[in-house]
Amino acid sequence: MSIPRRTLLGVLGGSALALPVLGAAVSWAGRSIDTRGKVSFDRPLHVPPLAPSRVDAQGRRVFDLTIAAGRTEFTPGKPSTTWGVNGAHLGPTLRAARGEKVRINVGNALDEATSLHWHGMHLLPSMDGGPHQMIGPGTTWSPSWTVRQQAATLWYHPHPHGRTAQHVYRGVAGMFLIDDDTAPPELPHAYGIDDIPLIVQDRRLPGGVLDPDEPMAGTTGFLGDRILVNGTLGPYLDVRTERIRLRLLNGSNARVFHFHFADRRAFELIATDGGLLSAPHSTDRVQLAPGERAEIVVTLTPGERVVLRSSDPDTGAGFVQRDGGADRFDVLQLRAAAALAPSARLPARLAEVPRIPAHTADAQRVFELAEHTINGRRMSADRIDLTVLEGTTEIWEVHTGDGTLHSFHVHDVQFQVLTVDGSPPPEHLAGWKDTILLPPGASMRLIMRFADYADPNSPYMYHCHMLYHEDQGMMGQFMVLEPGQRPRPPATHDAGHH
């Protein structure tokens, strides 16, 4: 058996993985999952409803959300205990426009504290929904901010320190779409018709029932053997237009998806985490780590059926540990109608994506993710790990140091990838990003600008988005400060009120 170079580097460079355990690790890694051709696709895809909203006297678009427990039948006649937002499982899609002021009333009807983080959103740290903005049982948290970023597919999920994996696994997640008048009108944009959100998550359903306590699976974190899309098991989607826009979100706890169609047809990648690419990128695959998003446009012909799959993700660690790199799944079936409404052709240009030149950086930092730490430190709620000066640009070099698969997410900012292992980034990493995958031995240089929102009292987070790793302490805190400000150690508090 040959060992991939990245894996070998991880084995040799990580003290947590000693050679004597390789025999057991290989046995674990050999238990692959393959559902290709075995999924019946007998349930219509659930499309999350758009969250209702109203405009208050201050001109803010107001959403009312409630996190609560419920019962969900993933398999008929076998209800599971789940959590959801304004429903039993998952949540509605929030939608707001660039420049719009929003207020979101988040009520907690659970019997334990939680939070709700706006993943990918540029906003004040006190409104971010991280572990310092906990919502106690029976209370409501009401953050408000002005949307100051381009059209993008964002999402929301809980972020309680040490409990994020459990809360996401039980079902608290949803999409947050930002609209922008500068987006090309030719793009499919009719929500639920030719513009479809896809929250893809792996789960285990022993006896057809979800275990509300997320089971563990190796050092990567939880890996399930069934795929839910928007909470639907074995989903199909009836397509009535020539082209369809799929907003893909990897909402899993640890699994990496490598999406492609069963017939390997090409599609157009039009957006990543932070919004539209400068131009459509024709490809036949896109890989997403937990927390990453991608928007693709696929063309269909009348009457055909085509299956969206995930197979052979480039995790780089399959020989050493069980990381899902050998698993293959059928995810969703698209069913084209006998007659399809015509769709506009995609424009040659999508958006302006001005590059941030590396020479403009005011500072450079290095982050090593290893053994549930970042730079040797586990998360401490009362410690600020670094401070950033408002209005400055920084380069963050991020790499792995323990032979384990990681991802990396930065709150508040969208960044650009300068290099991957010393080379220019591939096309699918050329746009705005807030989350990236780090296979063993990988190194990326990220450039980001901290334009505003200085606050000496509230931190932002940076962390591994493999949720088990995050919960175990692979997370740090940073503050954006004005010149002369000094950080004040934050205290985790109940951000809600009765």
XYZ file of C-alpha atoms in Angstrom:
498
model
C 0.000 0.000 0.000
C 1.405 3.397 -0.958
C 1.153 6.309 1.461
C 0.095 9.714 0.076
C 2.809 12.322 0.553
C 0.616 14.542 2.742
C -0.294 11.583 4.930
C 3.341 10.563 5.309
C 4.256 14.113 6.301
C 1.476 14.051 8.858
C 2.638 10.750 10.329
C 6.244 11.833 10.602
C 5.466 15.323 11.869
C 2.729 14.604 14.420
C 3.606 13.316 17.860
C 0.023 12.191 18.443
C 0.268 9.458 15.818
C 2.893 6.891 16.712
C 3.757 4.185 14.221
C 2.764 1.228 16.453
C -0.941 2.130 16.077
C -0.893 2.131 12.266
C -2.131 -1.441 12.013
C -5.283 -0.637 13.942
C -5.733 2.608 12.042
C -5.594 0.843 8.690
C -8.276 -1.590 9.834
C -10.466 1.341 10.918
C -9.865 3.166 7.650
C -10.870 0.082 5.676
C -14.525 0.281 6.768
C -15.700 2.442 3.899
C -19.304 3.319 3.034
C -20.720 3.139 -0.500
C -24.377 3.993 -1.220
C -24.013 4.543 -4.989
C -27.001 3.047 -6.782
C -28.563 1.980 -3.486
C -30.620 5.061 -2.585
C -34.288 4.855 -3.577
C -34.841 8.639 -3.880
C -38.491 8.271 -2.896
C -39.030 11.470 -0.895
C -39.478 14.965 -2.327
C -36.762 17.337 -1.183
C -37.892 19.636 1.603
C -37.037 23.233 0.720
C -36.776 25.346 3.876
C -39.340 28.163 3.824
C -38.242 31.764 3.669
C -38.463 33.238 7.163
C -41.225 35.847 7.420
C -40.106 39.321 8.403
C -41.448 42.798 9.009
C -39.981 46.302 8.946
C -40.149 48.104 12.280
C -40.432 51.826 13.051
C -36.641 52.179 12.883
C -36.543 50.761 9.358
C -35.032 47.446 10.433
C -36.049 44.147 8.880
C -37.089 42.037 11.879
C -37.061 38.237 12.044
C -38.491 36.198 14.933
C -36.781 32.865 15.577
C -37.338 30.257 18.286
C -34.975 27.369 18.994
C -36.911 24.415 20.382
C -37.036 20.630 20.594
C -39.408 18.646 18.420
C -40.095 15.320 16.746
C -39.047 14.482 13.186
C -39.723 11.381 11.093
C -36.678 10.795 8.901
C -38.175 7.378 8.224
C -41.978 6.981 8.197
C -43.503 5.984 11.508
C -40.250 6.360 13.457
C -40.072 9.771 15.098
C -36.739 11.101 16.331
C -36.132 13.727 18.991
C -34.627 16.725 17.191
C -34.006 20.432 17.620
C -34.897 23.111 15.135
C -35.563 26.799 14.547
C -39.244 27.700 14.073
C -39.869 23.989 13.574
C -38.812 20.527 14.652
C -35.610 20.285 12.588
C -33.312 22.798 10.872
C -34.637 26.319 10.308
C -36.062 28.729 7.763
C -33.932 30.612 5.255
C -33.300 34.216 6.257
C -32.980 36.703 3.418
C -31.836 40.334 3.556
C -30.375 42.866 1.148
C -27.021 44.603 1.177
C -27.345 47.904 3.032
C -30.398 46.757 4.951
C -30.623 46.957 8.735
C -31.733 43.728 10.383
C -32.845 42.709 13.862
C -33.237 39.055 14.793
C -35.134 38.045 17.920
C -33.802 34.613 18.901
C -35.815 32.897 21.603
C -34.534 29.806 23.401
C -37.250 27.280 24.284
C -34.723 24.545 25.098
C -33.884 23.433 28.621
C -30.226 24.446 28.215
C -28.349 27.513 27.029
C -27.283 27.809 23.401
C -26.269 30.499 20.921
C -26.779 31.320 17.247
C -23.797 32.352 15.141
C -24.154 34.072 11.762
C -21.433 32.153 9.908
C -19.753 34.312 7.258
C -21.430 37.554 8.321
C -19.465 40.783 8.744
C -20.819 42.396 11.908
C -19.960 43.641 15.386
C -18.440 40.959 17.653
C -21.178 41.526 20.243
C -23.744 40.519 17.577
C -21.748 37.539 16.253
C -23.473 34.813 18.260
C -20.319 33.121 19.453
C -19.734 31.491 22.844
C -19.865 34.864 24.603
C -23.437 35.549 23.490
C -25.206 32.645 25.164
C -29.020 32.562 25.216
C -30.362 31.083 28.428
C -33.479 28.891 28.569
C -36.616 30.976 28.343
C -34.784 34.120 27.204
C -34.479 36.059 23.947
C -31.396 37.579 22.322
C -31.963 40.385 19.801
C -28.848 41.306 17.806
C -29.098 43.988 15.141
C -26.698 45.191 12.455
C -26.460 46.612 8.944
C -25.667 44.136 6.171
C -22.397 45.336 4.643
C -21.313 42.671 2.194
C -22.047 41.453 -1.283
C -24.548 38.796 -2.370
C -23.624 35.516 -0.686
C -24.839 32.234 0.771
C -24.209 32.330 4.524
C -25.645 30.172 7.288
C -26.434 30.127 10.980
C -25.764 27.513 13.660
C -25.161 27.256 17.433
C -21.731 28.072 18.875
C -21.736 27.171 22.606
C -18.221 26.325 23.757
C -17.873 22.578 24.248
C -21.385 21.810 22.952
C -21.430 23.006 19.344
C -21.181 19.503 17.868
C -24.186 18.263 19.876
C -26.372 21.270 19.122
C -25.670 21.198 15.368
C -26.128 17.428 15.237
C -29.569 17.693 16.796
C -30.675 19.961 13.969
C -30.113 23.652 14.656
C -28.951 25.170 11.360
C -30.260 27.213 8.455
C -29.211 29.433 5.579
C -28.895 33.209 5.505
C -28.939 34.642 1.969
C -27.711 38.129 1.142
C -29.075 39.855 -1.948
C -27.251 42.561 -3.863
C -28.477 44.708 -6.760
C -25.121 44.289 -8.481
C -25.604 40.521 -8.939
C -26.276 39.599 -12.601
C -30.020 39.213 -13.281
C -29.296 36.262 -15.586
C -28.511 34.022 -12.613
C -31.337 31.706 -11.507
C -32.930 33.490 -8.567
C -36.479 32.189 -8.004
C -36.204 30.667 -4.533
C -37.434 27.095 -4.391
C -37.923 26.918 -8.158
C -34.577 27.372 -9.887
C -32.593 28.620 -6.857
C -32.403 25.816 -4.299
C -30.675 25.675 -0.888
C -29.067 22.316 -0.107
C -27.971 21.727 3.496
C -26.060 18.435 3.244
C -25.369 16.526 6.471
C -24.307 12.998 7.342
C -26.107 11.258 10.178
C -26.669 7.835 11.718
C -30.188 6.493 11.976
C -30.033 3.170 13.846
C -33.463 1.606 13.529
C -34.499 4.643 11.511
C -34.160 6.961 14.515
C -31.617 9.738 15.122
C -29.635 9.398 18.339
C -29.892 12.856 19.916
C -26.414 12.437 21.414
C -23.844 12.732 18.648
C -21.785 9.524 18.559
C -18.025 9.735 18.186
C -15.986 8.193 15.375
C -12.230 8.452 15.568
C -10.031 11.501 15.821
C -11.738 13.425 12.997
C -15.084 13.533 14.755
C -18.528 12.208 13.896
C -18.972 10.458 10.540
C -22.401 9.131 9.614
C -23.516 6.518 7.103
C -26.691 8.243 5.862
C -27.089 11.569 4.062
C -29.795 14.123 4.786
C -30.409 17.048 2.441
C -32.475 19.787 4.100
C -33.385 17.069 6.586
C -34.722 14.769 3.845
C -33.502 11.182 3.531
C -33.284 9.890 -0.055
C -34.488 13.152 -1.660
C -35.459 13.972 -5.219
C -36.074 17.401 -6.708
C -38.458 18.068 -9.588
C -36.797 20.509 -11.984
C -38.861 22.653 -14.333
C -36.235 25.002 -15.758
C -33.343 24.433 -18.138
C -30.812 25.608 -15.590
C -30.888 25.326 -11.838
C -28.796 27.016 -9.170
C -27.837 24.816 -6.231
C -26.569 26.529 -3.077
C -24.498 23.798 -1.446
C -23.724 23.956 2.266
C -21.699 21.291 4.036
C -23.533 21.386 7.355
C -21.873 18.233 8.684
C -19.902 17.952 11.890
C -16.738 16.489 10.351
C -17.362 14.938 6.926
C -15.792 16.354 3.771
C -17.938 16.116 0.624
C -16.567 15.922 -2.907
C -19.628 16.698 -4.999
C -20.052 15.676 -8.622
C -22.793 14.244 -10.804
C -22.977 10.523 -11.490
C -22.495 11.086 -15.216
C -19.593 13.467 -14.535
C -21.303 16.292 -16.402
C -19.760 19.725 -16.198
C -21.418 22.542 -14.289
C -20.586 26.167 -13.518
C -19.197 27.130 -10.133
C -20.400 30.697 -9.601
C -19.797 31.443 -5.910
C -17.967 30.330 -2.797
C -18.322 31.232 0.898
C -18.252 35.013 0.609
C -20.048 35.515 -2.671
C -19.802 35.420 -6.439
C -16.607 34.620 -8.298
C -15.371 37.090 -10.884
C -16.467 34.685 -13.653
C -18.155 31.269 -13.890
C -15.703 28.398 -13.501
C -16.572 25.304 -15.542
C -15.769 22.123 -13.634
C -17.227 18.717 -12.852
C -16.530 18.628 -9.094
C -16.399 20.776 -5.989
C -15.093 19.805 -2.557
C -16.497 21.277 0.656
C -15.308 20.935 4.250
C -17.761 21.451 7.130
C -18.976 25.054 7.047
C -17.960 25.735 3.426
C -20.474 26.793 0.783
C -20.539 26.787 -3.009
C -23.098 27.856 -5.585
C -23.263 25.885 -8.820
C -25.441 26.130 -11.923
C -26.232 22.892 -13.732
C -27.953 22.482 -17.110
C -30.483 19.695 -17.672
C -32.314 18.258 -20.675
C -36.037 17.416 -20.671
C -37.019 14.150 -19.035
C -33.611 13.159 -17.685
C -32.707 12.078 -14.184
C -29.270 12.792 -12.785
C -27.793 12.020 -9.369
C -25.618 14.346 -7.298
C -22.899 12.277 -5.627
C -19.983 12.654 -3.256
C -16.968 10.396 -3.594
C -13.244 10.229 -2.944
C -12.674 13.529 -1.139
C -9.051 14.597 -0.923
C -8.726 14.304 2.849
C -5.122 13.110 2.711
C -5.302 11.146 5.942
C -7.242 7.992 5.072
C -4.319 5.648 5.655
C -3.739 6.902 9.166
C -7.263 7.337 10.496
C -10.935 7.085 9.682
C -11.654 10.416 7.981
C -14.289 9.492 5.371
C -11.911 9.776 2.436
C -12.929 6.374 1.081
C -16.697 6.882 1.421
C -19.066 7.353 -1.517
C -22.639 8.587 -1.338
C -25.601 9.233 -3.590
C -26.926 12.555 -2.305
C -29.821 13.922 -4.401
C -31.682 13.022 -7.580
C -32.679 15.765 -10.015
C -35.764 14.900 -12.095
C -36.181 17.097 -15.148
C -39.714 17.660 -16.420
C -40.692 16.560 -19.927
C -40.646 20.233 -20.941
C -38.289 22.743 -19.338
C -38.731 26.499 -19.213
C -35.803 28.236 -20.928
C -33.126 29.843 -18.749
C -30.860 32.757 -19.525
C -27.257 32.002 -20.389
C -24.777 32.821 -17.659
C -22.879 36.083 -18.143
C -19.143 36.003 -18.759
C -18.558 38.248 -15.715
C -20.266 37.813 -12.352
C -18.762 40.260 -9.871
C -15.778 42.405 -9.129
C -13.384 40.484 -6.876
C -10.480 42.869 -6.333
C -7.377 41.062 -5.170
C -5.694 42.118 -1.938
C -1.982 42.431 -2.799
C 0.316 40.570 -0.415
C 2.656 43.557 -0.193
C -0.099 45.631 1.453
C -0.114 43.419 4.556
C 0.698 45.216 7.805
C 1.416 42.000 9.735
C 1.904 38.269 9.246
C 1.017 35.505 11.679
C 1.435 31.728 11.761
C -1.174 29.297 13.105
C -0.491 25.595 13.688
C -3.481 23.322 14.252
C -2.434 20.257 16.237
C -3.780 17.998 18.983
C -6.869 20.086 19.794
C -4.804 23.271 20.086
C -3.891 26.259 17.948
C -0.277 27.267 18.463
C -0.156 24.965 21.471
C -3.090 26.591 23.260
C -6.562 25.313 23.973
C -9.447 27.743 24.008
C -9.814 29.825 27.179
C -12.854 32.099 27.374
C -11.044 34.736 29.440
C -7.900 34.929 27.281
C -7.476 37.086 24.178
C -4.983 35.317 21.929
C -4.247 38.206 19.597
C -5.298 41.758 18.791
C -5.660 43.341 15.366
C -5.552 47.054 14.600
C -8.655 48.377 12.878
C -8.043 49.320 9.252
C -5.084 46.989 8.773
C -4.437 44.013 6.511
C -2.875 40.771 7.723
C -1.570 37.520 6.245
C -2.328 34.414 8.267
C -0.327 31.310 7.406
C -2.265 28.275 8.576
C -0.963 24.718 8.633
C -1.529 21.356 10.301
C 0.916 19.782 12.692
C -0.544 16.484 13.838
C -1.337 14.369 10.752
C -5.065 14.982 11.251
C -7.624 16.534 8.909
C -8.666 20.051 9.947
C -10.574 23.038 8.644
C -10.102 26.690 9.587
C -12.783 29.354 9.988
C -12.316 33.036 10.828
C -15.231 35.067 12.179
C -16.105 38.564 10.897
C -13.966 38.744 7.740
C -13.933 37.184 4.318
C -10.378 36.391 3.245
C -8.548 35.504 0.046
C -6.236 32.523 -0.379
C -2.786 33.683 -1.498
C -1.079 30.283 -1.762
C -1.754 26.590 -1.204
C 1.435 24.714 -0.311
C 3.390 27.577 -1.861
C 1.500 27.625 -5.180
C -1.252 29.960 -6.419
C -4.733 28.795 -5.374
C -6.904 26.773 -7.762
C -9.973 28.401 -9.305
C -12.361 27.139 -6.640
C -10.336 28.986 -3.986
C -9.946 32.211 -5.968
C -12.973 33.995 -4.478
C -13.922 35.243 -1.031
C -13.667 32.609 1.685
C -14.233 32.279 5.418
C -13.553 28.538 5.825
C -10.884 26.313 4.265
C -9.891 22.645 4.418
C -6.448 21.686 5.704
C -5.433 18.103 4.881
C -2.420 16.743 6.780
C 0.764 18.468 5.699
C -1.105 21.301 3.981
C -0.276 24.978 4.397
C -2.243 28.006 3.215
C -1.522 31.718 3.301
C -4.661 33.818 3.771
C -4.945 37.587 3.438
C -7.703 39.571 5.121
C -8.556 43.170 5.959
C -10.014 44.210 9.304
C -11.785 47.346 8.117
C -13.990 48.232 11.074
C -15.965 47.088 14.138
C -13.300 47.732 16.762
C -14.466 46.634 20.214
C -12.195 46.187 23.273
C -14.919 44.263 25.141
C -15.996 41.553 22.696
C -13.835 39.075 20.759
C -14.234 37.225 17.487
C -13.271 33.567 17.158
C -11.004 31.576 14.869
C -11.150 27.805 15.049
C -11.179 24.420 13.421
C -14.647 23.738 11.974
C -14.395 20.023 12.608
C -16.843 20.450 15.465
C -15.330 17.817 17.753
C -11.957 19.546 17.443
C -13.562 22.919 18.158
C -15.338 21.574 21.236
C -12.096 20.059 22.507
C -10.423 23.465 22.452
C -9.051 24.039 18.933
C -10.190 27.651 18.991
C -8.761 31.079 19.739
C -10.031 34.619 20.264
C -9.028 37.899 18.691
C -10.100 41.507 19.107
C -10.150 44.340 16.615
C -8.967 47.526 18.339
C -8.572 51.204 17.539
C -5.120 52.743 18.145
C -4.601 53.164 21.882
C -7.321 50.710 22.944
C -6.482 47.817 25.251
C -8.426 44.561 25.292
C -10.545 43.709 28.293
C -10.872 39.976 29.035
C -14.444 39.055 28.137
C -16.796 37.115 30.342
C -19.230 34.593 28.912
C -22.671 35.837 29.776
C -26.309 35.212 29.090
C -27.055 37.570 26.202
C -30.768 36.945 26.428
C -33.505 38.647 28.402
C -36.885 37.531 29.609
